[in-house]
CSV table of C-alpha atoms in Angstrom, one decimal:
chain,number,residue,atom,x,y,z
U,1,UNK,CA,17.7,8.2,-10.6
U,2,UNK,CA,8.4,8.6,-13.8
U,3,UNK,CA,-2.3,13.9,-17.1
U,4,UNK,CA,-5.4,12.5,-18.2
U,5,UNK,CA,-9.1,13.2,-18.7
U,6,UNK,CA,-11.4,11.8,-16.2
U,7,UNK,CA,-12.0,8.7,-18.3
U,8,UNK,CA,-8.3,7.8,-18.3
U,9,UNK,CA,-7.1,8.8,-14.9
U,10,UNK,CA,-9.0,6.6,-12.5
U,11,UNK,CA,-5.6,5.2,-11.4
U,12,UNK,CA,-2.0,5.7,-12.4
U,13,UNK,CA,-1.7,2.1,-13.5
U,14,UNK,CA,-4.8,2.3,-15.6
U,15,UNK,CA,-3.5,5.3,-17.4
U,16,UNK,CA,-0.3,3.6,-18.3
U,17,UNK,CA,-2.1,0.5,-19.6
U,18,UNK,CA,-4.4,2.6,-21.8
U,19,UNK,CA,-1.5,4.6,-23.3
U,20,UNK,CA,1.2,2.1,-24.1
U,21,UNK,CA,3.4,4.8,-25.6
U,22,UNK,CA,3.9,6.2,-22.1
U,23,UNK,CA,5.1,2.8,-20.9
U,24,UNK,CA,7.5,2.6,-23.8
U,25,UNK,CA,8.9,6.0,-22.9
U,26,UNK,CA,9.8,4.7,-19.5
U,27,UNK,CA,12.0,2.1,-21.3
U,28,UNK,CA,13.7,4.8,-23.2
U,29,UNK,CA,14.3,6.7,-19.9
U,30,UNK,CA,15.8,3.6,-18.3
U,31,UNK,CA,18.1,3.1,-21.2
U,32,UNK,CA,19.3,6.7,-21.0
U,33,UNK,CA,20.2,6.1,-17.3
U,34,UNK,CA,22.0,2.9,-18.2
U,35,UNK,CA,24.0,4.7,-20.9
U,36,UNK,CA,25.1,7.5,-18.6
U,37,UNK,CA,26.2,5.1,-15.9
U,38,UNK,CA,28.1,3.0,-18.4
U,39,UNK,CA,29.8,6.1,-19.7
U,40,UNK,CA,30.8,7.3,-16.2
U,41,UNK,CA,32.1,3.9,-15.1
U,42,UNK,CA,34.3,3.5,-18.2
U,43,UNK,CA,35.8,7.0,-18.1
U,44,UNK,CA,33.8,8.7,-20.8
U,45,UNK,CA,32.8,11.7,-18.7
U,46,UNK,CA,35.6,13.7,-20.3
U,47,UNK,CA,36.0,17.5,-20.4
U,48,UNK,CA,34.8,18.0,-23.9
U,49,UNK,CA,31.6,17.8,-26.0
U,50,UNK,CA,31.6,14.1,-26.2
U,51,UNK,CA,32.0,13.8,-22.4
U,52,UNK,CA,29.1,16.2,-21.8
U,53,UNK,CA,27.0,14.3,-24.3
U,54,UNK,CA,27.6,11.0,-22.5
U,55,UNK,CA,26.8,12.7,-19.2
U,56,UNK,CA,23.5,14.2,-20.5
U,57,UNK,CA,21.9,10.8,-21.0
U,58,UNK,CA,21.0,11.1,-17.3
U,59,UNK,CA,18.0,13.0,-18.8
U,60,UNK,CA,16.3,9.6,-18.5
U,61,UNK,CA,15.7,10.6,-14.8
U,62,UNK,CA,14.0,13.8,-15.9
U,63,UNK,CA,11.7,11.7,-18.2
U,64,UNK,CA,10.8,9.5,-15.3
U,65,UNK,CA,9.9,12.5,-13.2
U,66,UNK,CA,7.8,14.2,-15.9
U,67,UNK,CA,5.9,10.9,-16.5
U,68,UNK,CA,5.4,10.3,-12.8
U,69,UNK,CA,3.9,13.7,-12.2
U,70,UNK,CA,1.8,13.5,-15.4
U,71,UNK,CA,0.2,10.2,-14.4
U,72,UNK,CA,-0.3,10.9,-10.7
U,73,UNK,CA,-1.5,14.5,-11.1
U,74,UNK,CA,-4.0,13.3,-13.7
U,75,UNK,CA,-5.6,11.3,-11.0
U,76,UNK,CA,-6.5,14.5,-9.1
U,77,UNK,CA,-7.4,16.6,-12.1
U,78,UNK,CA,-9.6,13.9,-13.5
U,79,UNK,CA,-11.8,14.1,-10.5
U,80,UNK,CA,-12.4,17.8,-10.9
U,81,UNK,CA,-15.7,18.7,-12.6
U,82,UNK,CA,-15.8,21.1,-15.4
U,83,UNK,CA,-15.9,24.8,-14.4
U,84,UNK,CA,-19.6,25.3,-14.9
U,85,UNK,CA,-20.7,21.8,-14.0
U,86,UNK,CA,-21.9,20.6,-10.6
U,87,UNK,CA,-19.4,18.7,-8.4
U,88,UNK,CA,-20.3,15.1,-8.8
U,89,UNK,CA,-17.2,13.2,-7.7
U,90,UNK,CA,-15.5,12.8,-4.4
U,91,UNK,CA,-12.0,13.9,-3.7
U,92,UNK,CA,-9.4,11.2,-4.4
U,93,UNK,CA,-8.6,9.1,-1.3
U,94,UNK,CA,-5.2,10.0,0.0
U,95,UNK,CA,-5.0,6.7,1.9
U,96,UNK,CA,-5.7,4.7,-1.3
U,97,UNK,CA,-3.1,6.9,-3.1
U,98,UNK,CA,-0.4,6.1,-0.6
U,99,UNK,CA,-1.3,2.5,-0.5
U,100,UNK,CA,-0.9,2.2,-4.3
U,101,UNK,CA,2.5,4.0,-4.1
U,102,UNK,CA,3.7,1.7,-1.3
U,103,UNK,CA,2.7,-1.5,-3.1
U,104,UNK,CA,4.4,-0.4,-6.4
U,105,UNK,CA,7.6,1.2,-5.0
U,106,UNK,CA,8.7,-0.3,-1.7
U,107,UNK,CA,8.8,-4.1,-2.1
U,108,UNK,CA,11.2,-4.1,-5.1
U,109,UNK,CA,13.2,-1.2,-3.7
U,110,UNK,CA,13.6,-2.8,-0.3
U,111,UNK,CA,14.6,-6.1,-1.8
U,112,UNK,CA,17.3,-4.6,-4.0
U,113,UNK,CA,18.7,-2.4,-1.1
U,114,UNK,CA,18.9,-5.4,1.2
U,115,UNK,CA,20.6,-7.5,-1.5
U,116,UNK,CA,23.1,-4.8,-2.1
U,117,UNK,CA,24.0,-4.5,1.6
U,118,UNK,CA,24.3,-8.3,1.8
U,119,UNK,CA,26.7,-8.3,-1.1
U,120,UNK,CA,28.8,-5.6,0.5
U,121,UNK,CA,28.4,-6.8,4.0
U,122,UNK,CA,32.1,-6.8,4.7
U,123,UNK,CA,32.7,-3.2,3.6
U,124,UNK,CA,33.7,-0.5,6.0
U,125,UNK,CA,30.8,1.5,7.5
U,126,UNK,CA,32.2,4.7,6.0
U,127,UNK,CA,32.5,6.5,3.6
U,128,UNK,CA,30.6,4.1,1.3
U,129,UNK,CA,27.2,4.1,3.2
U,130,UNK,CA,27.8,0.5,4.2
U,131,UNK,CA,26.9,-1.1,7.5
U,132,UNK,CA,23.6,-1.4,9.4
U,133,UNK,CA,23.1,2.4,9.7
U,134,UNK,CA,23.7,2.8,6.0
U,135,UNK,CA,21.1,0.1,5.3
U,136,UNK,CA,18.6,1.8,7.5
U,137,UNK,CA,19.1,5.1,5.8
U,138,UNK,CA,18.7,3.6,2.4
U,139,UNK,CA,15.6,1.7,3.5
U,140,UNK,CA,14.1,5.0,4.8
U,141,UNK,CA,15.2,7.2,1.8
U,142,UNK,CA,17.4,9.3,4.1
U,143,UNK,CA,20.7,8.5,2.5
U,144,UNK,CA,21.1,11.8,0.8
U,145,UNK,CA,20.8,13.9,4.0
U,146,UNK,CA,24.6,13.8,4.4
U,147,UNK,CA,27.5,13.3,2.0
U,148,UNK,CA,29.0,9.8,2.0
U,149,UNK,CA,25.8,8.0,3.0
U,150,UNK,CA,25.0,6.7,-0.5
U,151,UNK,CA,26.0,3.0,-1.0
U,152,UNK,CA,28.2,2.5,-4.0
U,153,UNK,CA,26.0,-0.2,-5.5
U,154,UNK,CA,23.0,2.1,-5.1
U,155,UNK,CA,24.3,5.4,-6.3
U,156,UNK,CA,21.3,5.9,-8.6
U,157,UNK,CA,18.9,5.8,-5.7
U,158,UNK,CA,19.2,9.5,-5.0
U,159,UNK,CA,16.5,9.9,-7.6
U,160,UNK,CA,14.3,7.5,-5.6
U,161,UNK,CA,14.6,9.9,-2.7
U,162,UNK,CA,13.4,12.7,-5.0
U,163,UNK,CA,10.6,10.6,-6.3
U,164,UNK,CA,9.4,9.6,-2.9
U,165,UNK,CA,9.6,13.2,-1.8
U,166,UNK,CA,7.3,14.1,-4.6
U,167,UNK,CA,4.9,11.4,-3.6
U,168,UNK,CA,4.7,12.9,-0.1
U,169,UNK,CA,3.9,16.4,-1.3
U,170,UNK,CA,1.6,15.7,-4.2
U,171,UNK,CA,-1.5,15.2,-2.0
U,172,UNK,CA,-1.0,18.7,-0.6
U,173,UNK,CA,-0.8,20.1,-4.2
U,174,UNK,CA,-3.8,18.0,-5.2
U,175,UNK,CA,-5.9,19.2,-2.2
U,176,UNK,CA,-4.9,22.8,-3.0
U,177,UNK,CA,-6.3,22.3,-6.5
U,178,UNK,CA,-9.4,20.8,-5.2
U,179,UNK,CA,-9.9,23.4,-2.5
U,180,UNK,CA,-9.4,26.5,-4.6
U,181,UNK,CA,-11.9,25.3,-7.2
U,182,UNK,CA,-14.3,23.7,-4.7
U,183,UNK,CA,-14.2,20.5,-6.7
U,184,UNK,CA,-14.3,22.2,-10.1
U,185,UNK,CA,-11.5,22.7,-12.6
U,186,UNK,CA,-10.7,26.4,-12.6
U,187,UNK,CA,-7.8,27.1,-14.9
U,188,UNK,CA,-6.2,30.2,-13.3
U,189,UNK,CA,-5.8,28.9,-9.8
U,190,UNK,CA,-4.8,25.4,-11.0
U,191,UNK,CA,-2.1,26.8,-13.3
U,192,UNK,CA,-1.0,29.2,-10.5
U,193,UNK,CA,-0.5,26.3,-8.1
U,194,UNK,CA,1.5,24.3,-10.7
U,195,UNK,CA,3.7,27.3,-11.5
U,196,UNK,CA,4.3,28.1,-7.8
U,197,UNK,CA,5.2,24.5,-7.2
U,198,UNK,CA,7.6,24.5,-10.2
U,199,UNK,CA,9.4,27.6,-9.0
U,200,UNK,CA,10.5,25.8,-5.9
U,201,UNK,CA,13.0,24.0,-8.0
U,202,UNK,CA,15.1,26.9,-9.3
U,203,UNK,CA,14.7,28.7,-6.0
U,204,UNK,CA,16.1,25.8,-4.1
U,205,UNK,CA,19.0,25.4,-6.7
U,206,UNK,CA,20.0,29.0,-6.0
U,207,UNK,CA,19.8,28.5,-2.2
U,208,UNK,CA,21.7,25.2,-2.2
U,209,UNK,CA,24.6,26.9,-4.1
U,210,UNK,CA,24.7,30.0,-2.0
U,211,UNK,CA,23.6,29.2,1.6
U,212,UNK,CA,26.8,28.0,3.3
U,213,UNK,CA,24.9,26.2,6.1
U,214,UNK,CA,23.4,23.8,3.5
U,215,UNK,CA,25.5,20.8,2.6
U,216,UNK,CA,26.6,20.2,-1.0
U,217,UNK,CA,24.3,17.1,-1.1
U,218,UNK,CA,21.3,19.4,-0.6
U,219,UNK,CA,21.5,20.1,-4.3
U,220,UNK,CA,20.1,16.5,-4.7
U,221,UNK,CA,17.2,17.0,-2.3
U,222,UNK,CA,13.7,16.6,-3.7
U,223,UNK,CA,12.9,20.4,-3.8
U,224,UNK,CA,15.6,20.9,-6.4
U,225,UNK,CA,13.6,18.9,-8.9
U,226,UNK,CA,10.1,20.1,-8.4
U,227,UNK,CA,10.2,22.1,-11.7
U,228,UNK,CA,10.6,18.8,-13.6
U,229,UNK,CA,7.5,17.4,-11.8
U,230,UNK,CA,5.7,20.6,-12.5
U,231,UNK,CA,6.3,20.0,-16.2
U,232,UNK,CA,4.5,16.7,-15.9
U,233,UNK,CA,1.7,18.4,-13.9
U,234,UNK,CA,1.3,21.0,-16.6
U,235,UNK,CA,0.9,18.2,-19.2
U,236,UNK,CA,-1.7,16.6,-17.0
U,237,UNK,CA,-3.7,19.8,-17.0
U,238,UNK,CA,-3.3,20.0,-20.7
U,239,UNK,CA,-4.7,16.6,-21.3
U,240,UNK,CA,-7.6,17.4,-18.9
U,241,UNK,CA,-8.6,20.4,-20.9
U,242,UNK,CA,-7.9,19.0,-24.4
U,243,UNK,CA,-4.6,20.6,-25.5
U,244,UNK,CA,-3.2,19.4,-28.8
U,245,UNK,CA,0.4,19.7,-30.0
U,246,UNK,CA,2.3,19.0,-33.2
U,247,UNK,CA,4.5,15.9,-32.7
U,248,UNK,CA,7.3,16.8,-35.1
U,249,UNK,CA,7.6,20.3,-33.7
U,250,UNK,CA,7.6,18.9,-30.1
U,251,UNK,CA,10.2,16.3,-30.8
U,252,UNK,CA,12.4,18.7,-32.7
U,253,UNK,CA,12.2,21.1,-29.8
U,254,UNK,CA,13.1,18.2,-27.4
U,255,UNK,CA,16.2,17.4,-29.5
U,256,UNK,CA,17.2,21.1,-29.7
U,257,UNK,CA,17.0,21.6,-25.9
U,258,UNK,CA,19.0,18.4,-25.4
U,259,UNK,CA,21.7,19.5,-27.8
U,260,UNK,CA,21.9,22.9,-26.1
U,261,UNK,CA,22.3,21.1,-22.8
U,262,UNK,CA,25.5,19.5,-24.1
U,263,UNK,CA,27.2,22.9,-24.4
U,264,UNK,CA,29.0,24.7,-21.6
U,265,UNK,CA,25.8,26.5,-20.8
U,266,UNK,CA,24.7,23.5,-18.7
U,267,UNK,CA,28.1,22.8,-17.3
U,268,UNK,CA,30.5,19.8,-17.3
U,269,UNK,CA,29.5,16.1,-17.2
U,270,UNK,CA,28.5,16.0,-13.6
U,271,UNK,CA,25.2,15.6,-11.8
U,272,UNK,CA,24.9,19.1,-10.5
U,273,UNK,CA,27.3,21.8,-11.7
U,274,UNK,CA,29.1,23.9,-9.1
U,275,UNK,CA,28.2,27.1,-11.0
U,276,UNK,CA,24.7,28.1,-10.1
U,277,UNK,CA,24.0,29.6,-13.6
U,278,UNK,CA,25.0,26.3,-15.2
U,279,UNK,CA,22.9,24.4,-12.8
U,280,UNK,CA,19.9,26.5,-13.6
U,281,UNK,CA,20.5,26.2,-17.4
U,282,UNK,CA,20.8,22.5,-17.0
U,283,UNK,CA,17.6,21.9,-15.0
U,284,UNK,CA,15.6,24.2,-17.4
U,285,UNK,CA,16.9,22.5,-20.5
U,286,UNK,CA,16.4,19.0,-19.2
U,287,UNK,CA,12.9,19.9,-18.1
U,288,UNK,CA,12.0,21.4,-21.5
U,289,UNK,CA,13.5,18.6,-23.4
U,290,UNK,CA,11.7,15.9,-21.4
U,291,UNK,CA,8.4,17.8,-21.5
U,292,UNK,CA,8.6,18.3,-25.3
U,293,UNK,CA,9.4,14.6,-25.7
U,294,UNK,CA,6.5,13.3,-23.5
U,295,UNK,CA,4.0,16.0,-24.6
U,296,UNK,CA,2.7,14.5,-27.8
U,297,UNK,CA,2.0,11.1,-26.3
U,298,UNK,CA,0.6,12.6,-23.1
U,299,UNK,CA,-1.8,14.7,-25.1
U,300,UNK,CA,-3.1,11.7,-27.1
U,301,UNK,CA,-0.9,11.3,-30.1
U,302,UNK,CA,-0.4,7.7,-31.2
U,303,UNK,CA,3.1,6.7,-32.2
U,304,UNK,CA,3.2,3.2,-33.8
U,305,UNK,CA,6.8,2.3,-32.9
U,306,UNK,CA,6.2,3.2,-29.3
U,307,UNK,CA,3.3,0.7,-29.3
U,308,UNK,CA,5.6,-2.2,-30.2
U,309,UNK,CA,5.0,-5.0,-27.6
U,310,UNK,CA,8.7,-5.5,-26.9
U,311,UNK,CA,9.2,-1.9,-26.1
U,312,UNK,CA,6.0,-1.8,-24.0
U,313,UNK,CA,7.2,-5.0,-22.2
U,314,UNK,CA,10.6,-3.3,-21.4
U,315,UNK,CA,8.7,-0.3,-20.1
U,316,UNK,CA,6.7,-2.5,-17.8
U,317,UNK,CA,9.9,-3.6,-16.1
U,318,UNK,CA,11.8,-0.3,-16.3
U,319,UNK,CA,11.5,0.4,-12.6
U,320,UNK,CA,12.9,-2.9,-11.7
U,321,UNK,CA,15.6,-2.5,-14.4
U,322,UNK,CA,16.5,0.9,-12.9
U,323,UNK,CA,16.8,-0.7,-9.4
U,324,UNK,CA,19.2,-3.5,-10.3
U,325,UNK,CA,21.3,-2.2,-13.2
U,326,UNK,CA,24.0,-0.5,-11.0
U,327,UNK,CA,24.6,-3.6,-9.0
U,328,UNK,CA,24.8,-5.6,-12.2
U,329,UNK,CA,27.2,-3.0,-13.7
U,330,UNK,CA,29.4,-3.3,-10.6
U,331,UNK,CA,29.5,-7.1,-11.1
U,332,UNK,CA,30.1,-6.8,-14.8
U,333,UNK,CA,33.1,-4.4,-14.3
U,334,UNK,CA,34.7,-7.0,-12.1
U,335,UNK,CA,34.1,-10.0,-14.3
U,336,UNK,CA,35.0,-8.2,-17.5
U,337,UNK,CA,38.4,-7.2,-16.0
U,338,UNK,CA,37.7,-3.5,-16.1
U,339,UNK,CA,39.2,-1.0,-13.7
U,340,UNK,CA,37.2,2.0,-12.7
U,341,UNK,CA,37.1,4.6,-15.5
U,342,UNK,CA,38.5,2.1,-18.0
U,343,UNK,CA,37.0,-0.3,-20.5
U,344,UNK,CA,34.4,-0.3,-23.3
U,345,UNK,CA,31.3,1.7,-22.7
U,346,UNK,CA,29.5,-0.3,-25.5
U,347,UNK,CA,30.4,-3.7,-24.1
U,348,UNK,CA,29.5,-2.7,-20.5
U,349,UNK,CA,26.2,-1.4,-21.7
U,350,UNK,CA,25.3,-4.6,-23.5
U,351,UNK,CA,26.4,-7.0,-20.7
U,352,UNK,CA,24.6,-4.9,-18.1
U,353,UNK,CA,21.4,-4.8,-20.1
U,354,UNK,CA,21.5,-8.5,-21.0
U,355,UNK,CA,21.9,-9.5,-17.3
U,356,UNK,CA,19.6,-6.8,-15.9
U,357,UNK,CA,16.6,-7.5,-18.0
U,358,UNK,CA,15.9,-11.1,-16.8
U,359,UNK,CA,16.7,-10.0,-13.2
U,360,UNK,CA,14.2,-7.1,-13.6
U,361,UNK,CA,11.6,-9.4,-15.0
U,362,UNK,CA,12.1,-11.8,-12.1
U,363,UNK,CA,11.9,-9.0,-9.5
U,364,UNK,CA,8.7,-7.7,-11.1
U,365,UNK,CA,7.2,-11.2,-11.0
U,366,UNK,CA,8.1,-11.6,-7.3
U,367,UNK,CA,6.7,-8.3,-6.2
U,368,UNK,CA,3.6,-8.8,-8.3
U,369,UNK,CA,3.0,-12.1,-6.4
U,370,UNK,CA,3.7,-10.4,-3.1
U,371,UNK,CA,1.3,-7.5,-3.7
U,372,UNK,CA,-1.3,-9.1,-5.9
U,373,UNK,CA,-0.6,-6.6,-8.7
U,374,UNK,CA,-1.3,-7.6,-12.3
U,375,UNK,CA,1.9,-8.6,-14.1
U,376,UNK,CA,3.4,-6.9,-17.2
U,377,UNK,CA,2.1,-7.6,-20.7
U,378,UNK,CA,3.6,-10.6,-22.4
U,379,UNK,CA,6.6,-10.0,-24.7
U,380,UNK,CA,4.9,-11.9,-27.6
U,381,UNK,CA,1.6,-10.0,-27.4
U,382,UNK,CA,0.4,-8.4,-30.7
U,383,UNK,CA,1.3,-4.8,-31.3
U,384,UNK,CA,-1.2,-2.6,-29.3
U,385,UNK,CA,-3.7,-0.8,-31.5
């Protein structure tokens, strides 16, 4: 627990297909999430630099959020006319936007959630999030409202709650951009809206650590991560107005921010540090690292190895891979004879990936058939470009 000029932002799916590097980056993000979960389950979240490094692979979630905001915000910014040009395009359809999100997100998510609850049907209703009430909460993205409501086989889905929260508020942000400029791209108000939206993240982090009436789990609520989405929105604006960046400098900056995040400045190997200063450092460093990593590709740089068909293919099924991999990891731990916090991280990573990839491909095929969406590119297609 995913931006363009008008010609490339007619729809989120179109943007991804026209920039295969973005799709490949999703595969990298998914692999990071797999690594951090394998590290946790095999006891590698230790109280040293190595443990913090393993824990920091969760930055894959940040990459997902930056990409998602980049693609979806670009749909709004791409419809805005240039500042001195007449308004010629209609405001994006909110109904169409939500329908596309529903078709892409819900079928696969609901299938995996239901399968997880069927597998664990005999579990006690608490504290694992099992039972009918737990299933209903997971199906409605309300499982993070209280501690103990998250199903053990769906622990990564907290980030889906955050993602869906962003989907719900994005039209409000988009309409604000449209309204303040009266259908035209006016840099100052658009940037002010993005910055204001991003500031909600650190403000909520402070509140969730200091307001006693808020539960600890409120640190995982969508508002806490709006700054990561704002980074993607800023890249969407940059692409719309023609920003250019230096790829080596950006990627060196991404690595530097990531390395700094492995120090005690960003806290121990845990999802949200208890210390508010560490929590703030962590969210800022993750956001910067992910934004610097995505920026060159988002702003039109071509990277040949990110255009390899195998990596693009994996990126096309990265969402489904993300959904199934924790259930597969649970199964793998049992059948490999591992106890919790024991075993080989490397072996668990390989087995989970080998089993999850075909399951993810099958799930993608099933949901494409259900929704009439075009399927992913073929693994054997020639290298794009």
